[in-house]
Short mmCIF file of C-alpha atoms and ligand atoms in Angstrom, two decimals:
data_model
loop_
_atom_site.label_atom_id
_atom_site.label_comp_id
_atom_site.label_asym_id
_atom_site.label_seq_id
_atom_site.Cartn_x
_atom_site.Cartn_y
_atom_site.Cartn_z
CA MET A 27 132.39 95.80 161.81
CA ALA A 28 128.99 95.54 162.56
CA ASP A 29 126.70 98.67 163.42
CA ALA A 30 122.91 97.05 164.95
CA PHE A 31 119.30 98.27 163.52
CA PRO A 32 116.51 97.18 164.43
CA SER A 33 114.04 95.20 161.17
CA SER A 34 111.18 95.88 160.84
CA GLN A 35 109.91 92.90 162.38
CA PRO A 36 106.20 91.96 164.51
CA LYS A 37 105.72 94.17 167.59
CA GLY A 38 107.36 92.73 171.11
CA LYS A 39 110.24 90.28 168.55
CA THR A 40 112.61 92.84 167.57
CA ARG A 41 115.61 91.52 166.35
CA PHE A 42 119.00 92.91 164.78
CA LYS A 43 120.52 92.37 162.02
CA LEU A 44 124.37 92.94 161.14
CA ILE A 45 125.27 95.11 158.39
CA SER A 46 128.11 95.45 156.32
CA LEU A 47 130.00 98.24 156.73
CA LYS A 48 130.93 98.09 153.14
CA GLU A 49 127.26 99.68 153.49
CA GLU A 50 128.42 102.90 155.62
CA GLY A 51 128.51 105.77 154.20
CA LEU A 52 131.61 108.25 154.76
CA GLU A 53 130.79 110.12 156.99
CA ARG A 54 129.61 106.98 159.98
CA LYS A 55 132.99 105.05 158.58
CA LEU A 56 134.37 108.24 159.22
CA ALA A 57 133.07 108.35 162.69
CA LEU A 58 133.74 105.10 163.80
CA ALA A 59 137.70 105.34 162.40
CA PHE A 60 138.02 108.34 164.68
CA GLY A 61 137.05 106.69 167.56
CA PHE A 62 139.24 103.83 167.35
CA MET A 63 141.89 105.37 166.17
CA SER A 64 141.44 107.16 169.31
CA ILE A 65 140.31 104.82 171.81
CA ILE A 66 143.11 101.93 171.50
CA PRO A 67 146.24 104.79 172.65
CA ILE A 68 143.82 106.05 174.94
CA LEU A 69 143.14 102.64 176.54
CA ILE A 70 146.44 101.89 176.50
CA VAL A 71 147.66 104.64 178.01
CA TRP A 72 145.42 104.86 181.12
CA ALA A 73 146.56 100.97 180.94
CA TRP A 74 150.08 102.03 181.79
CA ALA A 75 149.46 104.43 183.76
CA LYS A 76 146.54 102.61 185.94
CA MET A 77 150.04 99.40 186.14
CA HIS A 78 152.78 102.42 187.59
CA GLN A 79 150.38 104.98 189.67
CA VAL A 80 151.25 107.60 187.23
CA ASP A 81 148.72 110.16 186.94
CA MET A 82 147.90 110.57 183.13
CA SER A 83 145.13 112.57 183.35
CA PRO A 84 146.41 115.32 181.79
CA ALA A 85 147.38 113.39 178.51
CA LEU A 86 144.89 111.68 178.27
CA TYR A 87 142.84 114.81 178.11
CA ALA A 88 145.11 116.53 175.60
CA VAL A 89 144.99 112.87 173.16
CA ILE A 90 140.91 113.72 173.70
CA ALA A 91 141.04 117.48 172.48
CA SER A 92 143.18 117.24 170.08
CA VAL A 93 140.88 113.63 168.38
CA ILE A 94 137.51 116.21 168.42
CA ILE A 95 139.62 119.25 166.70
CA GLY A 96 140.57 116.66 164.64
CA TYR A 97 137.75 115.49 163.63
CA PHE A 98 135.53 118.47 163.69
CA LEU A 99 137.63 120.85 162.33
CA VAL A 100 139.65 118.40 159.18
CA ALA A 101 137.68 115.28 158.66
CA ARG A 102 134.52 115.93 158.94
CA PRO A 103 134.10 118.96 156.66
CA MET A 104 136.46 117.09 154.54
CA ILE A 105 134.08 114.42 154.34
CA SER A 106 131.54 116.06 153.52
CA LEU A 107 132.80 118.59 150.66
CA VAL A 108 133.06 114.80 149.55
CA LEU A 109 129.34 113.82 150.33
CA LYS A 110 128.23 117.11 148.19
CA VAL A 111 129.84 116.83 145.54
CA THR A 112 128.86 113.23 145.34
CA LYS A 113 124.93 114.79 145.81
CA LYS A 114 125.56 117.52 143.34
CA VAL A 115 126.73 114.71 140.73
CA GLN A 116 123.87 112.26 141.34
CA GLU A 117 121.23 114.93 141.10
CA PHE A 118 123.42 116.01 137.36
CA SER A 119 123.09 112.34 136.72
CA THR A 120 119.33 112.60 137.19
CA GLY A 121 118.88 116.37 135.44
CA HIS A 122 118.13 117.98 138.19
CA PHE A 123 120.96 120.05 138.21
CA THR A 124 122.13 123.65 136.64
CA GLY A 125 124.75 125.59 138.05
CA THR A 126 128.30 124.57 139.53
CA ILE A 127 129.49 123.97 143.12
CA GLU A 128 130.47 125.97 145.12
CA VAL A 129 134.27 125.27 147.06
CA ASP A 130 137.46 127.38 148.08
CA GLU A 131 139.27 124.20 148.91
CA ARG A 132 142.69 124.34 146.90
CA ASN A 133 143.20 120.24 147.89
CA GLU A 134 142.10 117.34 145.47
CA ILE A 135 138.48 117.57 146.48
CA GLY A 136 138.68 121.16 146.08
CA GLU A 137 140.19 119.94 141.65
CA LEU A 138 137.73 117.32 141.43
CA ALA A 139 134.70 119.39 142.09
CA ARG A 140 136.11 122.06 139.57
CA SER A 141 136.33 119.25 137.42
CA PHE A 142 132.96 118.47 137.95
CA ASN A 143 131.67 122.38 137.29
CA ARG A 144 134.16 122.66 134.17
CA ILE A 145 132.74 119.34 132.49
CA THR A 146 128.80 120.47 133.69
CA LYS A 147 129.24 123.77 132.02
CA ASP A 148 130.39 121.49 128.89
CA LEU A 149 127.91 119.85 128.71
CA GLU A 150 125.26 122.36 128.86
CA HIS A 151 127.65 124.38 125.87
CA LYS A 152 127.07 121.02 124.25
CA ILE A 153 123.82 120.35 125.14
CA ASP A 154 122.66 124.28 123.88
CA GLU A 155 124.04 123.82 120.40
CA LEU A 156 122.24 120.83 120.03
CA GLU A 157 119.04 122.43 121.32
CA SER A 158 119.54 125.25 118.41
CA SER A 159 120.63 122.97 115.68
CA ARG A 160 117.88 121.26 116.56
CA GLN A 161 115.57 124.18 116.46
CA LEU A 162 117.88 125.06 112.79
CA VAL A 163 116.31 121.86 111.10
CA LYS A 164 112.53 122.28 112.40
CA ARG A 165 112.70 125.49 110.98
CA LEU A 166 114.43 124.22 107.65
CA LEU A 167 112.05 121.83 107.17
CA ALA A 168 108.97 124.06 108.03
CA ARG A 169 110.38 126.37 105.87
CA ILE A 170 110.95 123.85 103.05
CA GLY A 171 107.19 122.31 103.12
CA ALA A 172 105.82 125.53 102.88
CA ALA A 173 108.32 126.36 100.06
CA MET A 174 107.36 122.81 98.36
CA ASN A 175 103.42 123.24 98.82
CA SER A 176 103.91 126.86 97.42
CA TYR A 177 105.11 125.76 94.23
CA GLU A 178 107.03 129.47 93.95
CA GLY A 179 109.35 127.74 91.98
CA ILE A 180 112.76 125.54 92.50
CA ASP A 181 115.44 128.66 92.25
CA ASN A 182 113.53 129.70 95.85
CA LEU A 183 113.93 126.56 97.70
CA LEU A 184 116.58 126.05 96.68
CA ASN A 185 118.16 129.72 98.05
CA LEU A 186 116.42 128.63 100.91
CA ILE A 187 118.41 125.52 101.45
CA ILE A 188 121.62 127.30 100.87
CA GLU A 189 120.13 129.62 103.02
CA ASN A 190 119.84 127.60 105.86
CA SER A 191 122.72 124.99 105.37
CA ALA A 192 125.61 127.72 105.95
CA ALA A 193 123.92 129.07 108.60
CA ALA A 194 123.91 125.70 110.29
CA LEU A 195 126.87 124.92 109.76
CA GLU A 196 128.38 128.68 111.30
CA ALA A 197 129.09 129.72 107.18
CA GLN A 198 128.80 133.59 105.84
CA ARG A 199 128.71 132.39 102.12
CA GLY A 200 127.28 128.95 100.29
CA THR A 201 126.65 129.21 96.84
CA LEU A 202 125.28 126.17 94.09
CA MET A 203 126.82 125.46 91.06
CA LEU A 204 125.48 123.50 88.38
CA VAL A 205 126.84 122.41 85.30
CA ASP A 206 126.75 122.90 82.19
CA GLY A 207 126.01 119.75 80.11
CA GLU A 208 127.29 121.15 77.04
CA LYS A 209 129.65 123.54 77.29
CA GLN A 210 131.47 121.20 80.41
CA GLU A 211 131.33 124.35 82.27
CA LEU A 212 130.09 125.13 86.42
CA TYR A 213 127.59 128.42 86.32
CA VAL A 214 126.57 129.56 89.67
CA LYS A 215 122.33 128.77 90.49
CA THR A 216 121.88 130.64 93.51
CA ALA A 217 124.49 132.10 96.47
CA TRP A 218 123.38 133.10 99.83
CA SER A 219 125.71 136.02 102.02
CA ASN A 220 125.44 137.09 105.38
CA ASN A 221 125.21 140.43 104.05
CA GLY A 222 123.31 140.16 101.42
CA GLN A 223 125.82 140.48 98.36
CA THR A 224 125.22 138.17 95.51
CA ALA A 225 127.43 136.23 93.63
CA ASP A 226 128.70 136.97 90.51
CA ALA A 227 125.55 135.50 87.71
CA ASN A 228 128.54 135.34 85.40
CA LEU A 229 131.21 133.31 86.96
CA ARG A 230 132.21 130.44 84.92
CA LEU A 231 134.64 127.79 85.79
CA LYS A 232 136.06 124.99 83.88
CA ILE A 233 135.45 121.49 85.30
CA GLY A 234 139.23 120.99 87.55
CA GLU A 235 139.29 124.74 87.62
CA GLY A 236 138.92 125.99 91.17
CA ILE A 237 137.32 123.97 94.26
CA PRO A 238 134.53 123.93 92.81
CA GLY A 239 135.41 122.81 89.85
CA LEU A 240 138.17 119.97 91.28
CA VAL A 241 135.28 118.21 93.15
CA VAL A 242 133.16 117.70 89.88
CA LYS A 243 136.33 116.03 88.46
CA GLU A 244 137.37 114.21 91.02
CA ARG A 245 133.62 113.06 92.37
CA ARG A 246 134.40 113.97 96.12
CA ALA A 247 133.94 116.24 98.84
CA MET A 248 136.71 118.82 99.68
CA ARG A 249 137.91 120.65 102.59
CA SER A 250 140.66 123.89 101.83
CA THR A 251 140.89 126.90 102.21
CA GLY A 252 140.29 129.30 99.82
CA LYS A 253 139.18 133.51 98.79
CA SER A 254 135.02 134.28 98.48
CA SER A 255 135.99 135.70 95.31
CA SER A 256 137.09 132.32 93.98
CA LEU A 257 133.15 131.71 94.12
CA GLY A 258 131.35 134.31 92.41
CA PHE A 259 132.10 137.26 95.81
CA SER A 260 133.89 140.01 95.11
CA ASN A 261 134.93 143.25 97.75
CA THR A 262 133.81 141.56 100.34
CA HIS A 263 136.23 139.59 102.93
CA GLN A 264 139.48 139.00 100.64
CA ASP A 265 141.76 136.88 103.52
CA GLU A 266 141.79 132.93 103.00
CA ALA A 267 139.23 131.27 104.44
CA THR A 268 138.16 127.98 105.03
CA VAL A 269 135.60 126.49 102.33
CA LEU A 270 133.93 123.02 102.30
CA SER A 271 132.45 121.64 99.05
CA VAL A 272 130.47 118.64 98.54
CA PRO A 273 130.36 116.73 94.49
CA LEU A 274 126.02 116.79 93.18
CA GLN A 275 125.35 113.77 91.33
CA LEU A 276 123.21 111.22 90.82
CA ARG A 277 123.51 107.78 89.94
CA ASP A 278 127.47 108.51 88.69
CA HIS A 279 126.07 111.93 86.56
CA PRO A 280 127.65 115.10 87.82
CA LEU A 281 125.93 117.31 89.03
CA GLY A 282 126.94 119.91 90.42
CA VAL A 283 128.37 121.42 93.77
CA LEU A 284 127.83 122.87 96.65
CA THR A 285 130.28 124.38 98.39
CA VAL A 286 129.99 126.82 103.04
CA LEU A 287 132.61 129.64 102.95
CA ARG A 288 133.65 130.61 106.96
CA GLU A 289 135.44 133.55 107.51
CA ASP A 290 137.77 132.28 110.34
CA ALA A 291 140.23 130.25 109.38
CA GLU A 292 141.14 129.26 112.26
CA ARG A 293 137.64 127.10 112.79
CA PRO A 294 138.40 124.77 109.89
CA PHE A 295 134.83 122.38 108.87
CA THR A 296 134.86 119.56 110.21
CA GLU A 297 134.47 115.60 109.44
CA ASP A 298 130.49 115.84 110.93
CA ASP A 299 130.18 119.38 108.50
CA GLU A 300 130.95 117.82 105.68
CA MET A 301 128.91 114.75 106.49
CA LEU A 302 126.43 116.89 106.66
CA LEU A 303 127.00 119.13 103.83
CA GLY A 304 127.29 115.90 102.07
CA SER A 305 123.68 114.72 103.05
CA ILE A 306 122.05 117.72 101.90
CA GLY A 307 123.34 117.54 98.40
CA SER A 308 121.97 114.08 97.80
CA GLN A 309 118.85 115.55 98.19
CA MET A 310 119.35 118.54 97.00
CA ALA A 311 120.28 116.85 93.71
CA VAL A 312 117.20 114.18 93.94
CA ALA A 313 114.98 117.47 94.47
CA ILE A 314 117.05 119.03 91.15
CA GLU A 315 116.61 116.14 88.74
CA ASN A 316 112.42 115.41 89.61
CA TYR A 317 112.11 119.56 88.91
CA ARG A 318 114.06 119.29 86.02
CA LEU A 319 111.81 115.25 85.05
CA ASN A 320 108.57 117.56 86.02
CA LEU A 321 110.15 120.66 82.96
CA ASP A 322 109.98 118.25 81.32
CA VAL A 323 107.26 117.29 81.11
CA GLU A 324 105.06 119.84 82.01
CA ARG A 325 106.97 120.87 78.72
CA THR A 326 106.02 118.21 76.66
CA TYR A 327 101.85 119.21 77.82
CA LEU A 328 102.79 122.51 77.79
CA GLU A 329 103.29 122.03 73.60
CA THR A 330 101.03 119.21 73.50
CA ILE A 331 97.76 121.67 74.59
CA MET A 332 99.44 124.72 72.51
CA ALA A 333 99.04 122.75 69.65
CA LEU A 334 95.83 121.30 70.31
CA ALA A 335 94.59 125.17 71.00
CA LEU A 336 95.50 126.13 67.13
CA ALA A 337 93.96 122.70 66.38
CA VAL A 338 90.82 123.74 68.05
CA GLU A 339 91.42 126.71 65.60
CA ALA A 340 92.17 125.08 62.42
CA LYS A 341 88.45 123.30 62.73
CA ASP A 342 86.72 126.62 62.08
CA PRO A 343 87.70 128.59 60.07
CA TYR A 344 86.70 131.63 61.16
CA SER A 345 88.05 131.19 64.20
CA ALA A 346 91.99 131.25 62.76
CA GLY A 347 94.04 133.72 65.16
CA HIS A 348 91.53 134.68 67.29
CA SER A 349 93.06 132.57 70.62
CA LYS A 350 96.38 134.90 69.49
CA ARG A 351 94.70 137.79 69.02
CA VAL A 352 91.89 137.78 71.84
CA GLY A 353 96.57 137.65 74.41
CA TYR A 354 97.72 140.62 72.44
CA TYR A 355 94.19 142.83 72.97
CA ALA A 356 94.36 140.86 76.45
CA MET A 357 97.86 142.14 76.83
CA LYS A 358 97.04 145.87 76.11
CA ILE A 359 94.45 146.56 78.39
CA GLY A 360 97.07 145.18 81.13
CA GLU A 361 99.68 147.55 79.89
CA GLN A 362 97.16 150.34 80.16
CA ILE A 363 95.91 149.55 83.38
CA GLY A 364 99.45 149.16 84.42
CA LEU A 365 99.82 145.64 85.51
CA ASP A 366 103.55 144.13 86.01
CA GLU A 367 105.24 141.75 82.82
CA GLU A 368 104.56 138.79 85.05
CA MET A 369 100.62 139.73 84.87
CA LEU A 370 101.36 141.19 81.44
CA ARG A 371 102.59 137.55 80.20
CA THR A 372 99.49 135.42 82.16
CA LEU A 373 97.75 137.69 80.14
CA ASN A 374 98.91 136.68 76.82
CA ASP A 375 98.66 132.48 78.17
CA ALA A 376 95.53 132.89 78.93
CA GLY A 377 94.39 134.66 76.04
CA VAL A 378 95.98 131.62 73.91
CA LEU A 379 94.57 129.07 76.18
CA HIS A 380 90.87 130.64 76.85
CA ASP A 381 88.94 128.08 73.97
CA ILE A 382 90.62 125.15 74.55
CA GLY A 383 88.13 123.73 76.54
CA LYS A 384 86.92 123.55 72.79
CA ILE A 385 88.47 120.39 71.37
CA GLY A 386 85.41 119.33 73.87
CA ILE A 387 83.30 120.23 71.94
CA LYS A 388 81.80 117.79 68.94
CA ASP A 389 81.78 119.49 65.78
CA GLU A 390 78.50 120.22 65.16
CA ILE A 391 77.30 122.42 67.51
CA LEU A 392 81.43 123.93 67.69
CA LEU A 393 81.05 124.09 63.19
CA LYS A 394 76.91 124.87 63.38
CA PRO A 395 76.50 127.45 60.74
CA ALA A 396 73.72 129.48 62.20
CA PRO A 397 73.23 130.28 66.53
CA LEU A 398 73.09 127.24 68.67
CA ASP A 399 70.02 126.42 70.86
CA PRO A 400 69.37 126.42 74.48
CA ASP A 401 70.63 122.45 74.92
CA GLU A 402 73.79 123.50 72.35
CA GLN A 403 74.17 126.68 74.43
CA LYS A 404 74.57 124.22 77.57
CA ILE A 405 76.66 121.83 76.02
CA MET A 406 79.27 124.34 74.80
CA GLN A 407 79.11 126.63 77.69
CA GLN A 408 81.00 123.66 78.56
CA HIS A 409 84.32 124.48 77.25
CA SER A 410 85.27 126.69 80.40
CA ALA A 411 85.04 124.16 82.38
CA ILE A 412 87.05 122.11 80.17
CA GLY A 413 89.67 124.12 79.73
CA GLU A 414 90.23 124.87 82.95
CA ALA A 415 90.70 121.18 83.36
CA ILE A 416 92.94 120.87 80.63
CA VAL A 417 95.10 124.01 81.38
CA ARG A 418 95.22 123.32 86.63
CA PRO A 419 97.89 120.44 85.67
CA ILE A 420 100.24 123.05 84.07
CA ARG A 421 101.49 123.94 87.99
CA SER A 422 104.23 127.22 85.62
CA LEU A 423 100.73 128.02 84.28
CA SER A 424 98.92 128.22 87.78
CA LYS A 425 97.46 131.63 87.10
CA VAL A 426 95.90 130.76 84.02
CA VAL A 427 93.73 128.05 85.32
CA ALA A 428 91.48 130.53 87.35
CA LEU A 429 90.99 132.96 84.06
CA VAL A 430 90.49 130.11 81.36
CA ARG A 431 87.31 128.92 84.00
CA HIS A 432 85.83 132.53 84.32
CA HIS A 433 86.62 134.00 80.86
CA HIS A 434 82.32 134.15 80.07
CA GLU A 435 81.30 135.34 83.19
CA ARG A 436 79.27 138.88 83.11
CA PHE A 437 79.72 141.80 85.22
CA ASP A 438 76.69 141.86 86.30
CA GLY A 439 76.70 138.45 87.72
CA ALA A 440 74.52 136.25 84.35
CA GLY A 441 77.51 134.98 83.05
CA TYR A 442 78.72 131.61 83.63
CA PRO A 443 80.32 128.82 84.81
CA ASN A 444 79.61 130.17 88.21
CA GLY A 445 77.45 133.75 88.05
CA LEU A 446 79.90 135.47 89.38
CA LYS A 447 79.38 139.13 89.93
CA GLY A 448 81.84 142.54 89.50
CA GLU A 449 85.05 142.60 91.72
CA ALA A 450 84.39 138.70 91.87
CA ILE A 451 85.58 138.18 88.90
CA PRO A 452 88.58 137.80 88.73
CA LEU A 453 91.26 140.70 86.89
CA GLY A 454 92.61 138.69 84.56
CA ALA A 455 89.08 136.91 83.03
CA ARG A 456 87.32 140.70 82.92
CA ILE A 457 89.77 141.78 80.55
CA LEU A 458 89.85 138.29 78.13
CA ALA A 459 86.10 138.90 78.15
CA VAL A 460 86.93 142.71 76.99
CA ALA A 461 89.55 141.34 74.36
CA ASP A 462 87.22 138.64 73.14
CA THR A 463 83.92 140.01 72.94
CA TYR A 464 85.92 143.00 70.19
CA ASP A 465 88.12 140.34 68.35
CA ALA A 466 84.60 138.45 67.89
CA ILE A 467 82.83 141.41 67.09
CA ILE A 468 85.47 142.60 64.02
CA THR A 469 86.05 139.64 62.45
CA ASP A 470 83.74 136.96 60.08
CA ARG A 471 81.16 134.96 62.18
CA PRO A 472 79.37 131.94 59.88
CA TYR A 473 76.33 133.71 60.36
CA ARG A 474 77.16 137.09 59.97
CA LYS A 475 79.25 139.40 58.42
CA ARG A 476 82.52 141.69 60.87
CA MET A 477 81.60 144.61 62.02
CA SER A 478 83.54 147.81 62.16
CA ILE A 479 85.96 149.00 64.91
CA GLU A 480 83.91 152.09 65.45
CA ARG A 481 80.49 149.99 65.76
CA ALA A 482 82.30 147.16 67.87
CA LYS A 483 83.38 150.08 70.13
CA ASP A 484 80.01 151.36 70.40
CA GLU A 485 79.18 147.52 71.14
CA LEU A 486 81.80 147.83 74.00
CA ARG A 487 80.09 150.75 75.89
CA ARG A 488 76.66 149.87 75.47
CA ASN A 489 77.66 146.50 77.57
CA ALA A 490 80.06 148.12 80.02
CA GLY A 491 78.92 147.87 83.45
CA HIS A 492 76.40 144.94 82.68
CA GLN A 493 78.57 142.38 79.83
CA HIS A 494 82.23 143.81 80.60
CA ASP A 495 83.89 145.82 83.50
CA PRO A 496 83.49 149.31 83.04
CA ALA A 497 87.62 150.07 84.02
CA VAL A 498 88.45 147.25 81.65
CA VAL A 499 86.40 148.46 78.72
CA GLU A 500 87.66 152.81 79.33
CA ALA A 501 90.97 150.64 79.18
CA PHE A 502 90.72 148.91 76.21
CA LEU A 503 88.74 151.93 74.33
CA ARG A 504 92.23 153.56 75.51
CA PHE A 505 93.82 152.07 73.86
CA VAL A 506 92.39 152.09 70.09
CA GLU A 507 92.16 155.04 70.84
CA GLY A 508 95.81 156.09 71.52
CA LYS A 509 96.88 152.49 68.26
CA GLU A 510 94.73 154.81 65.68
CA GLU A 511 96.44 158.86 66.57
CA ARG A 512 99.06 157.06 66.15
CA PRO A 513 100.67 157.20 62.48
CA ALA A 514 100.34 153.39 60.87
CA SER A 515 104.68 152.76 60.93
CA ALA A 516 104.48 153.32 64.91
CA LYS A 517 101.47 151.01 65.59
CA SER A 518 101.56 147.71 67.05
CA GLN A 519 99.97 145.10 64.98
CA PRO A 520 98.03 141.94 66.26
CA PRO A 521 99.03 139.18 65.26
CA ALA A 522 98.29 138.50 62.08
CA ALA A 523 94.72 135.51 61.71
FE1 FE2 B 625 85.21 131.53 74.63
#
C-alpha cells in the first residue's frame, strides 16, 4: 500500500509522490494494519446486514470499540516500547546515551531491553577498564621517563617496572630474578609486594628449579600455581596463588625471569596477560643489557682516568701520593661535619681526581721549578675546567664533577674558574680546597721545603674566612688535633706518598 506526501515542487504545482510501505515507521504501519483489519470485517458485516435487513449496529459498535481498545491498550504501547529501545540503541551507537532503559514488561521486548542494559553495562565496564589501563600506561611511561632522566640507577628503574607491571596485571607480588652466569643460578635482583614486604635477597634457585628456574631452562613463559614463598616472600599469603613467569633473554642468551603472582587462585592469568608481561620482559632485557654495556664502558673509562691521575702525579715527584691524601683528608673533614657515606665516597673520589685536568697542561708549566708568571698561571688555572670535562662522562661520578671544577674557588670570591663566593661554592669543593692546601703545605715543593703541621694549621686559621670556609677549617683542625691526642697505634694514617 502507499501513502501520499506533498513534494518540494514550485508553488501552485503540487504533486504527490508514492512512498513504499517498507520506508514507513512501525507506528504508522500498525495504524494501517489495524485500519485494514477492522474496516474490512466491518464492511462485510454492514453489507450482510443491509442485504438481510438486519440491525447490526450494536455488533458494529462492539467491533469498532474492541479495535480501538486493542490498538490503544495493547498494540500501541508495545510498539512504543520497541521504538523506545530502538531510539536508545541509536543514541548509544552515536555515543550520546549512558544509563539504562527502564522497562517493566515481562515479555520478549522487555527481555530485549534488559539484554541491551546488560550489554551496555558490560561495555561501560570494559571502557572503564581500558581507560584505567590507558592511565596506568601513561603513569608508567611518565615515571619511567623521570627515572631515565634523573639516572638514579637501573635498580630504581627496574623497581618501577616491576611495581607497575604487577599493578597493571592486578597482581600482589612481582620479582625480577637474574641469571648469575658463573654459578648457573638465579638470584633476586628486585622485588615488589603490595604490602611493602621485601623478598629474601639470599634466595638462589638453580636453573630448572622452581617455576622461575624452569622458565629460564625452557625459555618459555609459564602460567601456573605456586606459593609466594617460592619467589622469596615469606610469612605472607601461604595459600596457592596463580603465577605468571616470562623469560628475559637477548639473542637467545638468558638474562633472567620476570614473575608476577596473584593471590586470588580463582583468577588465573590470561593469554593477554602473558603477552603484556612478555613484551615488558623484552624491553627490560634490552634495558639491562644496555646498562651492563654502559657499565663496562664506564668502568673502563674510570680505570683509564684513574690511571691518568696517577700518571699526572708520576710526572712530578713532588706531588706523588698528593691526590690520594687529599681524598683521605676530605673524607676526614666530611666525617667531622657528619656527612653521609655516599658523600664521603664522593669526597674521596673527588680528592683522587681533583687535579686530573693537569694532564692537559704543558710539562714546562706543570713541572716548572719556580713560581709561575701571570700567563703561566692562567694556563695552569685551566686544569680545573679540563678536569671537569674529563670526569663529566662518568655518570656514576656525577656528584664529583662540580667538586673538580670548583676546588680552586675561594671563600671570599677571589678564586677560579667562576669566582664563586661563600656558600655558593659547593660544600665538597670547600672541603677539597682545605685538604688540598693542607697537603701542599706539609709536602716539599720544587721551590720550597715542606712546613710543619703546626705551621700548616696556623696557615689555615689565618686564611679562614678569606681563602677557606671557617667551618670547614674548624672541622679539619678538630680532625688533626683529635689525631694528635690519640696514641700512635690508634691513629688512622693518610695514604703513603
Ligand atoms: Fe688543583
